[in-house]
Coordinates of C-alpha atoms in Angstrom, one line a residue:
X20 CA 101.5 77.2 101.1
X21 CA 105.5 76.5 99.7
X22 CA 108.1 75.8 101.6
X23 CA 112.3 75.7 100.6
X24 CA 113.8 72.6 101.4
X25 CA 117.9 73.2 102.3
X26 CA 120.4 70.8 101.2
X27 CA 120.2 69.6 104.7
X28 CA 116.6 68.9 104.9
X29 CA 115.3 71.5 106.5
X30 CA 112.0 73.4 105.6
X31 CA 111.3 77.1 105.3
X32 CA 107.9 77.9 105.1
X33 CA 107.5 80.9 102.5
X34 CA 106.3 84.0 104.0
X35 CA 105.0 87.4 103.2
X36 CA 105.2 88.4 99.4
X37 CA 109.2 88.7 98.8
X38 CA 111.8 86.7 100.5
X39 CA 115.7 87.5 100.3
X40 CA 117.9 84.8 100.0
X41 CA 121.8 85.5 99.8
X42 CA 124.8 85.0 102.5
X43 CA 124.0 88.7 104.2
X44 CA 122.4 87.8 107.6
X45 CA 119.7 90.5 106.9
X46 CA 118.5 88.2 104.3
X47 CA 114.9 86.3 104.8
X48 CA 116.9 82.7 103.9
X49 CA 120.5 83.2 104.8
X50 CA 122.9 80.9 103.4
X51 CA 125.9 82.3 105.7
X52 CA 128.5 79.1 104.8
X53 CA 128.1 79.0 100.7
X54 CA 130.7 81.8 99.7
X55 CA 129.5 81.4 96.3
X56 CA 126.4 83.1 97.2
X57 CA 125.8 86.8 96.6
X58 CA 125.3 88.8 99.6
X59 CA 122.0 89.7 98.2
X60 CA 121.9 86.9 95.5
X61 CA 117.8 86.4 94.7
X62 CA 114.6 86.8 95.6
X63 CA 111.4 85.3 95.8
X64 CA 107.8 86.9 95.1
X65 CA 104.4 85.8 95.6
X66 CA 102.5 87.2 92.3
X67 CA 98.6 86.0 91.8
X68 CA 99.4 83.1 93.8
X69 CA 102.5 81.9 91.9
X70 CA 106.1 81.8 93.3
X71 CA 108.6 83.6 91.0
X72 CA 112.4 83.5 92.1
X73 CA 114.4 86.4 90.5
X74 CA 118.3 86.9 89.9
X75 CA 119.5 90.2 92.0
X76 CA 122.7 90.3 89.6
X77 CA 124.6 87.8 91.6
X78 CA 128.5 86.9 90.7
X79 CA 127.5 83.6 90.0
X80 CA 123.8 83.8 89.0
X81 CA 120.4 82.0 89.4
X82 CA 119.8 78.2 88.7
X83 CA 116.5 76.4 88.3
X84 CA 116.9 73.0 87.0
X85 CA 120.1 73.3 85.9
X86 CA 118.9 76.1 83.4
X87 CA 120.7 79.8 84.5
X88 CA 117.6 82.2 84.6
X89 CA 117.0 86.0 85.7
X90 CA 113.6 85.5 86.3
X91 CA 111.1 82.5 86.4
X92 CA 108.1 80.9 88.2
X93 CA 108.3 77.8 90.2
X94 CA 106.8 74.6 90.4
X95 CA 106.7 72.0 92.6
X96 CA 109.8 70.3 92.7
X97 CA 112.0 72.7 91.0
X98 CA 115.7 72.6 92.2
X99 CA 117.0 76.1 93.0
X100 CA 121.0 76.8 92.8
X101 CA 122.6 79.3 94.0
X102 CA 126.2 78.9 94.5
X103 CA 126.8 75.9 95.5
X104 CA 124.1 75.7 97.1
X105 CA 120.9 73.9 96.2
X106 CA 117.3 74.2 97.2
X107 CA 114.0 72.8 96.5
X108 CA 111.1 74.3 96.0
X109 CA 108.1 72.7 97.2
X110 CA 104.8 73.6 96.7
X111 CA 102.3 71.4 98.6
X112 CA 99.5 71.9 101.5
X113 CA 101.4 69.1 103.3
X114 CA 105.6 69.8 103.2
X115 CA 106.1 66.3 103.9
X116 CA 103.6 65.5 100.7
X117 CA 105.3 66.1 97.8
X118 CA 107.9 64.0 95.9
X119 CA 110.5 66.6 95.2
X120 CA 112.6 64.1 93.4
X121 CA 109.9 62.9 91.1
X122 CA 109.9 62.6 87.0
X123 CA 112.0 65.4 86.2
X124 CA 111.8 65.0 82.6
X125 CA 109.5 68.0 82.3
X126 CA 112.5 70.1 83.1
X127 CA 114.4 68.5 80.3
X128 CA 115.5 71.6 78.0
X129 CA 113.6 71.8 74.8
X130 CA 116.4 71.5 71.9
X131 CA 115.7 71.7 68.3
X132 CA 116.6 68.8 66.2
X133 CA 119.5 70.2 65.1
X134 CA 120.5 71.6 68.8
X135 CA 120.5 68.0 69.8
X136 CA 122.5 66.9 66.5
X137 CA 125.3 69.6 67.6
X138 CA 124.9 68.3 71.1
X139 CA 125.4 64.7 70.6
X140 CA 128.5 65.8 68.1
X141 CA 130.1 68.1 71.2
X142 CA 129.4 64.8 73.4
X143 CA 131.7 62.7 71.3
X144 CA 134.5 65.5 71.7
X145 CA 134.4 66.8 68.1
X146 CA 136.1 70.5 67.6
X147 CA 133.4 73.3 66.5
X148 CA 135.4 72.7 62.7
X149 CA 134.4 69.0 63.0
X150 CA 131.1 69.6 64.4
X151 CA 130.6 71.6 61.1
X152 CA 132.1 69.5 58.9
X153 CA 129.8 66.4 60.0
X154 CA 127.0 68.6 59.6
X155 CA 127.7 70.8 56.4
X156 CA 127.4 74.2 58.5
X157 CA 129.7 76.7 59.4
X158 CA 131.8 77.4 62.9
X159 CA 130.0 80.2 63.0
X160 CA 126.5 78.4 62.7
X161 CA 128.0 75.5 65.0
X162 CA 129.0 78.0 67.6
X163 CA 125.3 79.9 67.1
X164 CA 123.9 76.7 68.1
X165 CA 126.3 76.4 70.8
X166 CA 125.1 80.1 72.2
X167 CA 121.1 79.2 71.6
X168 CA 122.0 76.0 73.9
X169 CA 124.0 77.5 76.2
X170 CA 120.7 80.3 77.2
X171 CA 118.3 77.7 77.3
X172 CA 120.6 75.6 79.9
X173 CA 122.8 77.8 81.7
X174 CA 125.5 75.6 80.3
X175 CA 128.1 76.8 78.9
X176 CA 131.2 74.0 79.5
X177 CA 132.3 70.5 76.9
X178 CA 132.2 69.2 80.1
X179 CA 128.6 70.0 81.5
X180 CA 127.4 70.1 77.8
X181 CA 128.7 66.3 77.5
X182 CA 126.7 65.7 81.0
X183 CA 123.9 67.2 79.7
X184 CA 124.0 65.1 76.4
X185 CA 124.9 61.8 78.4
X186 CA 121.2 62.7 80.6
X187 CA 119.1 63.6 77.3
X188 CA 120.3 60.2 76.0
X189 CA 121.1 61.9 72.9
X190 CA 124.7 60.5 73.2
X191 CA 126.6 57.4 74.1

């Protein structure tokens, strides 16, 4: 059994093979109030047992983790945002078992060493030039980096890339 835990603490038991989620009212988990959300913005599907949430194309796309995805199987705990909106997944016999907010450093993205050296370089506010520099590569290598970083955690931003940094502990 799995349930979806709303922001609000609600539980929706998972049903069926395929659930809809998005803001249309047709949707198996409507999220009516999060304009953010795509009308149809994802879907869940029961394969062999496992829960797999899948991006439909939404505006704003798929979150798990904090890592944008198009496709990608749950786990317990696993924090699902769409929009503004986020979820947890919970995966349990008992819905009032698990400890969604457990050790989440599992979910921590895995960064080469020389990811993390750009990383901690963008944290201190260094250009792309300086980031370079420090490190004897070019922009274009620097902003490669940036790009390889960027798909493995959906972000994209100094600012969520400092966050990001500042929760690794790779930087100050």
């Amino acid at each position: 059994m799995a349930w979806i835990e709303l922001p609000d603490g609600e539980r929706r038991l998972l049903k069926g093979e395929s659930v809809r989620i998005g803001r249309d009212p047709a949707n198996e988990l409507a999220l009516l109030e999060d304009s953010r959300v795509s009308r149809s913005h994802a879907e869940l599907h029961l394969r062999q047992g496992q829960w797999i949430i899948l991006d439909l194309g939404s505006s704003n796309g798929t979150k798990v983790n904090r890592r944008r995805i198009e496709q990608h199987p749950l786990r317990d705990g696993d924090r699902i945002q769409l929009g503004g909106t986020t979820m947890v997944y919970i995966a349990s016999e008992d819905p009032n078992a698990t400890e969604a907010d457990g050790d989440h450093d599992a979910m921590a993205p895995e960064l080469t060493e020389r990811e993390r050296q750009v990383l901690a370089l963008i944290a201190q506010g260094l250009t792309d030039r300086q980031v370079g520099e420090r490190l004897f590569i070019s922009v274009s290598t620097v902003r490669s980096h940036l790009d390889r970083i960027g798909d493995k955690t959906g972000l994209r931003r100094r600012a969520e890339l400092t966050r990001l940094a500042l929760e690794l502990g790779i930087a100050d």
